[in-house]
Tab-separated table of C-alpha atoms and ligand atoms in Angstrom:
chain	number	residue	atom	x	y	z
K	1	MET	CA	-30.041	-1.211	-41.801
K	2	TYR	CA	-30.844	-3.853	-39.229
K	3	ASP	CA	-33.676	-3.639	-36.766
K	4	ILE	CA	-31.466	-2.939	-33.706
K	5	VAL	CA	-33.405	-0.926	-31.131
K	6	GLN	CA	-30.801	-0.984	-28.365
K	7	ARG	CA	-27.625	0.751	-29.485
K	8	PRO	CA	-25.250	1.294	-26.524
K	9	ARG	CA	-22.838	3.092	-28.841
K	10	ARG	CA	-25.125	6.172	-28.768
K	11	ASN	CA	-23.772	6.886	-25.262
K	12	ARG	CA	-20.199	6.665	-26.543
K	13	LYS	CA	-20.471	8.818	-29.627
K	14	SER	CA	-18.407	11.758	-28.363
K	15	ALA	CA	-16.186	12.771	-25.472
K	16	ALA	CA	-19.122	14.755	-24.056
K	17	ALA	CA	-21.428	11.734	-24.197
K	18	ARG	CA	-18.794	9.469	-22.646
K	19	GLY	CA	-18.129	11.998	-19.892
K	20	MET	CA	-21.852	12.131	-19.086
K	21	VAL	CA	-22.080	8.397	-18.447
K	22	ARG	CA	-18.686	7.746	-16.892
K	23	GLU	CA	-19.263	5.685	-13.748
K	24	THR	CA	-15.901	5.912	-11.999
K	25	HIS	CA	-14.003	9.087	-11.164
K	26	LEU	CA	-10.720	8.603	-9.393
K	27	THR	CA	-9.578	11.721	-7.539
K	28	PRO	CA	-6.225	12.158	-5.762
K	29	GLU	CA	-7.925	12.083	-2.352
K	30	HIS	CA	-8.183	8.278	-2.714
K	31	LEU	CA	-4.465	7.830	-3.342
K	32	VAL	CA	-1.738	6.992	-0.869
K	33	MET	CA	1.883	7.645	-1.846
K	34	PRO	CA	4.374	5.059	-0.505
K	35	LEU	CA	7.762	6.487	0.507
K	36	PHE	CA	10.954	4.565	1.312
K	37	VAL	CA	12.818	6.322	4.088
K	38	VAL	CA	16.446	6.034	5.234
K	39	ASP	CA	18.582	7.507	7.983
K	40	GLY	CA	20.915	10.391	7.167
K	41	GLN	CA	20.873	13.639	5.230
K	42	GLY	CA	20.711	14.488	1.552
K	43	VAL	CA	19.975	10.922	0.432
K	44	ARG	CA	17.976	10.476	-2.754
K	45	GLN	CA	18.812	7.067	-4.139
K	46	GLU	CA	16.829	5.649	-7.047
K	47	ILE	CA	15.667	2.032	-6.735
K	48	PRO	CA	16.920	0.212	-9.844
K	49	SER	CA	13.802	-1.904	-10.364
K	50	MET	CA	11.462	1.050	-9.654
K	51	PRO	CA	12.267	3.983	-11.964
K	52	ASN	CA	11.511	7.378	-10.399
K	53	VAL	CA	11.069	5.874	-6.905
K	54	PHE	CA	13.748	6.774	-4.357
K	55	ARG	CA	15.054	5.981	-0.907
K	56	LEU	CA	14.828	9.327	0.844
K	57	SER	CA	16.359	10.821	3.975
K	58	GLU	CA	14.313	13.094	6.248
K	59	ASP	CA	15.116	16.366	4.415
K	60	GLU	CA	14.284	14.821	1.041
K	61	VAL	CA	11.082	13.220	2.342
K	62	LEU	CA	9.862	16.600	3.547
K	63	LYS	CA	10.471	18.096	0.082
K	64	GLU	CA	8.741	15.186	-1.604
K	65	ILE	CA	5.693	15.438	0.660
K	66	GLY	CA	5.476	19.189	0.061
K	67	GLN	CA	5.313	18.531	-3.693
K	68	CYS	CA	2.715	15.813	-3.300
K	69	ILE	CA	0.515	18.035	-1.123
K	70	GLY	CA	0.741	20.689	-3.831
K	71	VAL	CA	-1.032	18.360	-6.239
K	72	GLY	CA	-3.593	17.038	-3.766
K	73	ILE	CA	-2.070	13.901	-2.198
K	74	ARG	CA	-2.879	13.838	1.507
K	75	CYS	CA	-1.917	10.387	2.699
K	76	PHE	CA	1.513	8.731	2.808
K	77	VAL	CA	2.743	5.318	3.864
K	78	LEU	CA	6.346	5.083	5.081
K	79	PHE	CA	8.646	2.064	4.762
K	80	PRO	CA	12.056	2.129	6.469
K	81	ALA	CA	15.169	0.829	4.698
K	82	VAL	CA	17.268	-0.282	7.662
K	83	SER	CA	20.963	-1.145	7.407
K	84	ASP	CA	21.821	-4.817	7.939
K	85	ALA	CA	23.948	-3.988	10.997
K	86	LEU	CA	20.779	-2.960	12.875
K	87	LYS	CA	18.830	-6.116	12.070
K	88	THR	CA	18.240	-8.741	14.787
K	89	PRO	CA	16.044	-11.871	15.072
K	90	LYS	CA	13.390	-9.981	17.084
K	91	GLY	CA	13.627	-6.806	15.010
K	92	THR	CA	14.223	-4.701	18.117
K	93	TYR	CA	15.188	-1.643	16.067
K	94	GLY	CA	11.497	-1.445	15.143
K	95	VAL	CA	10.688	-0.278	18.685
K	96	ASP	CA	13.913	1.595	19.456
K	97	PRO	CA	12.946	5.137	20.533
K	98	SER	CA	15.896	6.546	18.561
K	99	ASN	CA	14.662	4.786	15.405
K	100	PHE	CA	14.894	7.157	12.380
K	101	TYR	CA	11.439	5.952	11.236
K	102	PHE	CA	9.810	7.591	14.279
K	103	ARG	CA	11.975	10.702	13.925
K	104	ILE	CA	10.904	11.136	10.309
K	105	ALA	CA	7.218	10.586	11.183
K	106	ARG	CA	7.386	13.248	13.914
K	107	SER	CA	9.090	15.640	11.568
K	108	ILE	CA	6.469	15.110	8.849
K	109	LYS	CA	3.601	15.691	11.291
K	110	ALA	CA	5.326	18.806	12.675
K	111	ASN	CA	5.827	20.252	9.194
K	112	TYR	CA	2.571	19.072	7.629
K	113	PRO	CA	-0.003	18.464	10.383
K	114	GLU	CA	-2.766	18.082	7.791
K	115	VAL	CA	-1.450	14.864	6.243
K	116	LEU	CA	-2.464	11.319	7.138
K	117	LEU	CA	0.496	9.059	7.841
K	118	MET	CA	0.318	5.298	7.573
K	119	SER	CA	2.875	2.918	9.035
K	120	ASP	CA	3.960	-0.604	8.194
K	121	VAL	CA	3.868	-3.137	11.020
K	122	ALA	CA	5.877	-6.322	10.475
K	123	LEU	CA	9.269	-7.570	11.571
K	124	ASP	CA	10.811	-7.882	8.097
K	125	PRO	CA	12.408	-4.413	7.699
K	126	TYR	CA	14.227	-4.962	11.027
K	127	SER	CA	14.647	-8.732	11.070
K	128	SER	CA	17.921	-10.523	10.389
K	129	ASP	CA	15.777	-13.412	9.094
K	130	GLY	CA	13.859	-11.216	6.639
K	131	HIS	CA	10.524	-12.644	7.775
K	132	ASP	CA	7.438	-10.757	8.935
K	133	GLY	CA	7.153	-12.938	12.036
K	134	LEU	CA	9.604	-14.288	14.587
K	135	VAL	CA	11.532	-17.356	13.401
K	136	VAL	CA	11.782	-20.109	16.050
K	137	ASP	CA	13.398	-23.417	15.023
K	138	GLY	CA	12.880	-22.572	11.370
K	139	GLN	CA	9.152	-21.878	11.796
K	140	ILE	CA	7.268	-18.578	11.917
K	141	ALA	CA	5.967	-18.413	15.498
K	142	ASN	CA	2.557	-16.750	15.342
K	143	ASP	CA	1.744	-16.029	18.982
K	144	ALA	CA	5.282	-15.101	19.997
K	145	THR	CA	5.214	-12.479	17.210
K	146	LEU	CA	2.033	-10.745	18.382
K	147	PRO	CA	3.453	-8.772	21.354
K	148	LEU	CA	6.356	-7.613	19.136
K	149	LEU	CA	3.887	-6.303	16.557
K	150	ALA	CA	1.744	-4.648	19.236
K	151	ALA	CA	4.812	-2.892	20.673
K	152	GLN	CA	5.749	-1.639	17.184
K	153	ALA	CA	2.210	-0.374	16.616
K	154	VAL	CA	2.060	1.530	19.918
K	155	ALA	CA	5.478	3.122	19.345
K	156	GLN	CA	4.451	4.152	15.826
K	157	ALA	CA	1.159	5.634	17.020
K	158	GLN	CA	3.050	7.579	19.695
K	159	ALA	CA	5.342	8.944	16.977
K	160	GLY	CA	2.287	10.385	15.245
K	161	PHE	CA	1.161	7.821	12.664
K	162	ASP	CA	-2.593	8.115	12.024
K	163	PHE	CA	-3.040	4.622	10.626
K	164	ILE	CA	-1.215	1.476	11.641
K	165	GLY	CA	-0.699	-0.929	8.748
K	166	PRO	CA	-0.098	-4.516	9.897
K	167	SER	CA	1.292	-6.258	6.795
K	168	ASP	CA	2.549	-9.391	8.555
K	169	MET	CA	-0.452	-11.763	8.161
K	170	MET	CA	-0.115	-13.321	11.631
K	171	ASP	CA	-3.432	-14.648	13.000
K	172	GLY	CA	-5.037	-12.455	15.645
K	173	ARG	CA	-2.749	-9.465	15.187
K	174	VAL	CA	-5.435	-6.877	14.490
K	175	GLY	CA	-7.166	-7.628	17.796
K	176	VAL	CA	-3.935	-7.598	19.780
K	177	ILE	CA	-2.845	-4.325	18.164
K	178	ARG	CA	-6.265	-2.690	18.742
K	179	GLU	CA	-6.194	-3.680	22.397
K	180	ALA	CA	-2.640	-2.391	22.884
K	181	LEU	CA	-3.489	0.931	21.206
K	182	ASP	CA	-6.610	1.356	23.332
K	183	GLU	CA	-4.738	0.507	26.537
K	184	ALA	CA	-2.237	3.226	25.653
K	185	SER	CA	-5.186	5.642	25.127
K	186	LEU	CA	-4.439	5.760	21.397
K	187	THR	CA	-8.090	5.316	20.483
K	188	ASP	CA	-7.892	7.775	17.557
K	189	THR	CA	-5.227	5.745	15.774
K	190	GLY	CA	-6.807	3.607	13.061
K	191	ILE	CA	-5.842	0.219	11.634
K	192	VAL	CA	-5.542	-0.433	7.919
K	193	ALA	CA	-5.277	-4.219	7.977
K	194	TYR	CA	-3.461	-6.010	5.188
K	195	THR	CA	-6.355	-8.460	5.196
K	196	ALA	CA	-5.872	-10.453	2.022
K	197	LYS	CA	-2.171	-10.250	1.393
K	198	TYR	CA	-1.112	-12.889	-1.076
K	199	ALA	CA	2.217	-14.729	-1.310
K	200	SER	CA	2.954	-12.886	-4.543
K	201	ALA	CA	5.872	-12.659	-6.945
K	202	PHE	CA	4.978	-8.992	-7.451
K	203	TYR	CA	6.756	-7.809	-4.260
K	204	GLY	CA	10.221	-8.355	-5.754
K	205	PRO	CA	11.170	-4.708	-6.418
K	206	PHE	CA	9.980	-3.687	-2.922
K	207	ARG	CA	12.285	-6.271	-1.356
K	208	ASP	CA	15.117	-4.804	-3.463
K	209	ALA	CA	14.232	-1.362	-2.112
K	210	LEU	CA	14.421	-2.483	1.517
K	211	GLU	CA	16.870	-5.370	1.051
K	212	SER	CA	14.312	-7.305	3.073
K	213	ALA	CA	13.956	-10.588	1.178
K	214	PRO	CA	13.664	-13.678	3.442
K	215	LYS	CA	17.070	-15.206	4.211
K	216	SER	CA	15.549	-18.674	3.980
K	217	GLY	CA	12.271	-20.143	2.833
K	218	ASP	CA	9.343	-18.110	1.586
K	219	LYS	CA	6.271	-16.404	3.069
K	220	LYS	CA	3.714	-19.024	2.046
K	221	THR	CA	2.879	-20.186	5.585
K	222	TYR	CA	1.482	-16.760	6.415
K	223	GLN	CA	0.662	-14.907	3.181
K	224	MET	CA	-2.326	-16.228	1.226
K	225	ASP	CA	-2.386	-18.660	-1.679
K	226	PRO	CA	-3.003	-16.700	-4.922
K	227	ALA	CA	-5.598	-19.306	-5.909
K	228	ASN	CA	-7.996	-18.434	-3.044
K	229	ARG	CA	-10.902	-16.016	-2.898
K	230	GLN	CA	-13.205	-17.499	-0.262
K	231	GLU	CA	-10.377	-17.472	2.248
K	232	ALA	CA	-10.095	-13.693	1.749
K	233	LEU	CA	-13.644	-13.333	3.058
K	234	ARG	CA	-12.730	-15.335	6.146
K	235	GLU	CA	-9.708	-13.092	6.767
K	236	ALA	CA	-11.903	-10.028	6.203
K	237	GLU	CA	-14.514	-11.144	8.712
K	238	LEU	CA	-11.830	-11.766	11.331
K	239	ASP	CA	-10.092	-8.426	10.760
K	240	ALA	CA	-13.413	-6.573	10.890
K	241	GLN	CA	-14.386	-8.323	14.146
K	242	GLU	CA	-10.972	-7.569	15.610
K	243	GLY	CA	-11.385	-3.847	14.907
K	244	ALA	CA	-9.860	-3.033	11.499
K	245	ASP	CA	-10.928	0.326	10.037
K	246	PHE	CA	-9.932	-0.571	6.459
K	247	LEU	CA	-9.548	-3.988	4.841
K	248	MET	CA	-6.748	-4.223	2.308
K	249	VAL	CA	-6.242	-6.475	-0.679
K	250	LYS	CA	-2.707	-6.837	-1.962
K	251	PRO	CA	-1.538	-6.927	-4.760
K	252	ALA	CA	-4.273	-5.152	-6.700
K	253	LEU	CA	-4.209	-6.039	-10.397
K	254	CYS	CA	-4.276	-9.834	-10.251
K	255	TYR	CA	-6.787	-9.621	-7.388
K	256	LEU	CA	-9.493	-7.242	-8.651
K	257	ASP	CA	-12.065	-9.985	-8.074
K	258	VAL	CA	-11.046	-10.148	-4.408
K	259	ILE	CA	-11.364	-6.361	-4.060
K	260	ARG	CA	-14.828	-6.657	-5.566
K	261	GLU	CA	-15.793	-9.554	-3.319
K	262	LEU	CA	-14.777	-7.751	-0.135
K	263	SER	CA	-16.364	-4.457	-1.173
K	264	VAL	CA	-19.690	-6.214	-1.800
K	265	HIS	CA	-19.710	-8.333	1.357
K	266	MET	CA	-18.018	-6.202	4.000
K	267	ASP	CA	-19.199	-3.006	5.677
K	268	ARG	CA	-15.708	-1.521	5.941
K	269	PRO	CA	-13.921	0.613	3.355
K	270	ILE	CA	-11.569	-1.359	1.127
K	271	ALA	CA	-7.934	-0.483	0.467
K	272	ALA	CA	-5.855	-1.933	-2.361
K	273	TYR	CA	-2.093	-1.988	-2.753
K	274	ASN	CA	-0.917	-1.531	-6.323
K	275	VAL	CA	2.443	-3.114	-5.510
K	276	SER	CA	6.021	-2.609	-6.647
K	277	GLY	CA	5.985	-5.357	-9.293
K	278	GLU	CA	2.857	-3.916	-10.881
K	279	TYR	CA	4.571	-0.530	-11.092
K	280	ALA	CA	7.815	-2.030	-12.412
K	281	MET	CA	5.951	-3.999	-15.063
K	282	LEU	CA	4.274	-0.896	-16.471
K	283	LYS	CA	7.417	1.231	-16.318
K	284	ALA	CA	9.542	-1.441	-17.984
K	285	ALA	CA	7.088	-1.960	-20.833
K	286	ALA	CA	6.806	1.811	-21.267
K	287	ALA	CA	10.610	2.194	-21.367
K	288	LYS	CA	10.712	-0.348	-24.199
K	289	GLY	CA	8.014	1.550	-26.047
K	290	TRP	CA	5.741	-1.464	-25.767
K	291	ILE	CA	2.936	0.246	-23.864
K	292	ASP	CA	1.528	3.779	-23.737
K	293	TYR	CA	2.188	4.595	-20.072
K	294	GLU	CA	0.242	7.863	-20.215
K	295	ARG	CA	-2.956	5.931	-20.902
K	296	ALA	CA	-2.182	2.642	-19.166
K	297	MET	CA	-1.430	4.206	-15.755
K	298	PRO	CA	-4.808	5.964	-15.265
K	299	GLU	CA	-6.587	2.944	-16.753
K	300	MET	CA	-4.906	0.721	-14.164
K	301	LEU	CA	-5.735	2.963	-11.196
K	302	THR	CA	-9.308	3.582	-12.346
K	303	SER	CA	-9.896	-0.164	-12.646
K	304	ILE	CA	-8.813	-0.658	-9.024
K	305	HIS	CA	-11.249	2.048	-7.919
K	306	ARG	CA	-14.001	0.578	-10.137
K	307	ALA	CA	-13.486	-2.821	-8.504
K	308	GLY	CA	-14.330	-1.248	-5.139
K	309	ALA	CA	-11.212	0.143	-3.466
K	310	SER	CA	-11.625	3.556	-1.871
K	311	MET	CA	-8.013	3.770	-0.697
K	312	ILE	CA	-5.327	2.968	-3.275
K	313	LEU	CA	-1.658	2.697	-2.335
K	314	THR	CA	0.329	3.268	-5.514
K	315	TYR	CA	3.794	4.411	-6.575
K	316	CYS	CA	1.999	6.337	-9.356
K	317	ALA	CA	0.120	8.536	-6.846
K	318	ARG	CA	2.109	11.712	-7.403
K	319	GLU	CA	2.163	11.334	-11.194
K	320	TYR	CA	-1.572	10.695	-11.268
K	321	ALA	CA	-2.294	13.706	-9.070
K	322	GLN	CA	-0.024	15.959	-11.152
K	323	ARG	CA	-1.848	15.040	-14.311
K	324	TYR	CA	-5.233	15.282	-12.576
K	325	LYS	CA	-4.408	18.820	-11.510
K	326	ALA	CA	-3.202	19.750	-14.991
K	327	GLY	CA	-6.440	18.350	-16.483
K	328	ASN	CA	-4.318	15.971	-18.495
K	329	LEU	CA	-5.685	12.529	-17.654
K	330	SER	CA	-7.293	10.333	-20.215
K	331	PHE	CA	-7.362	6.726	-21.187
G	401	PBG	C1	6.312	-6.556	4.221
G	401	PBG	C2	5.751	-5.750	3.097
G	401	PBG	C3	5.931	-6.091	1.742
G	401	PBG	C4	5.276	-5.094	0.997
G	401	PBG	C5	4.721	-4.177	1.894
G	401	PBG	N1	5.022	-4.611	3.206
G	401	PBG	C6	6.704	-7.178	1.105
G	401	PBG	C7	6.582	-8.552	1.554
G	401	PBG	O1	5.582	-8.984	2.152
G	401	PBG	O2	7.543	-9.275	1.303
G	401	PBG	C8	5.246	-5.074	-0.510
G	401	PBG	C9	4.853	-3.814	-1.188
G	401	PBG	C10	5.190	-3.747	-2.629
G	401	PBG	O3	5.617	-4.740	-3.263
G	401	PBG	O4	5.031	-2.662	-3.205
G	401	PBG	N2	5.928	-6.352	5.476
């Protein structure tokens, strides 16, 4: 026997002891389920690089949301997969009143008025250039993009979205969007700003899902350098000043320190996006039998919550909530 007075293991000696001192409890009310939506009827098309994630038409989305609500998910973010024929340099389909994205949002709110719906604001789903901003002479034109984003945001809010999610990383867009919403008397519509969105390799499967990869170049002149943390604080201060209701960090796993940094320094709730590549990585390793998905998935989501995110966008949301409800979650 050694003379060790402090023995932290005493608080870990049984499941009951560990439960007593557990510091982080992730409940489904913090989770947001992303859904890829398409025009048409009866479409349920699996995305090859994202097992168990589908492109869904309106009827299928309604079914999916009903199931998610049944296990306690209350917030959804919608991404439109638009056919190439509808894509233009200015992404005009993004504000077209007959846009299926708006139709599906209205239908969701009519069927399930209790849910929170989040949108995605950026040109890329509708742009023939595949960029989030307008391309002028091979450059991403910041200020010329802003009115296009504001018009998208207002049209989305009018279709019933509760939160507008600018994911484009143009300078000044949160302020311009807030002003446009307020001018249209949409003062109850919130903004979840993609504040620290990094130029990440982990968006690959998402771009497969939407066929939205840039036609030329990359997104490094607007998305952040993965090496930077201080710059995230600068972005956060600007977005907060401009009227953001949530500040998002994206991706989540490689950027837990950034989530922590913002949650400590900012007086706004933090959102984190556990992105497509993070999901694909776990699913692929699990399919090979190289990782125990049942334990790794809740460990991953709990770590994002522990770092300081109160809103977590994750493709695992429904699975997590199902297991939470069944009392079958452990790591
Ligand atoms: C683009 C957008 C992207 C994601 C959400 N909105 C991709 C990109 O910036 O290229 C990625 C989400 C994910 O990977 O799960 N506006």
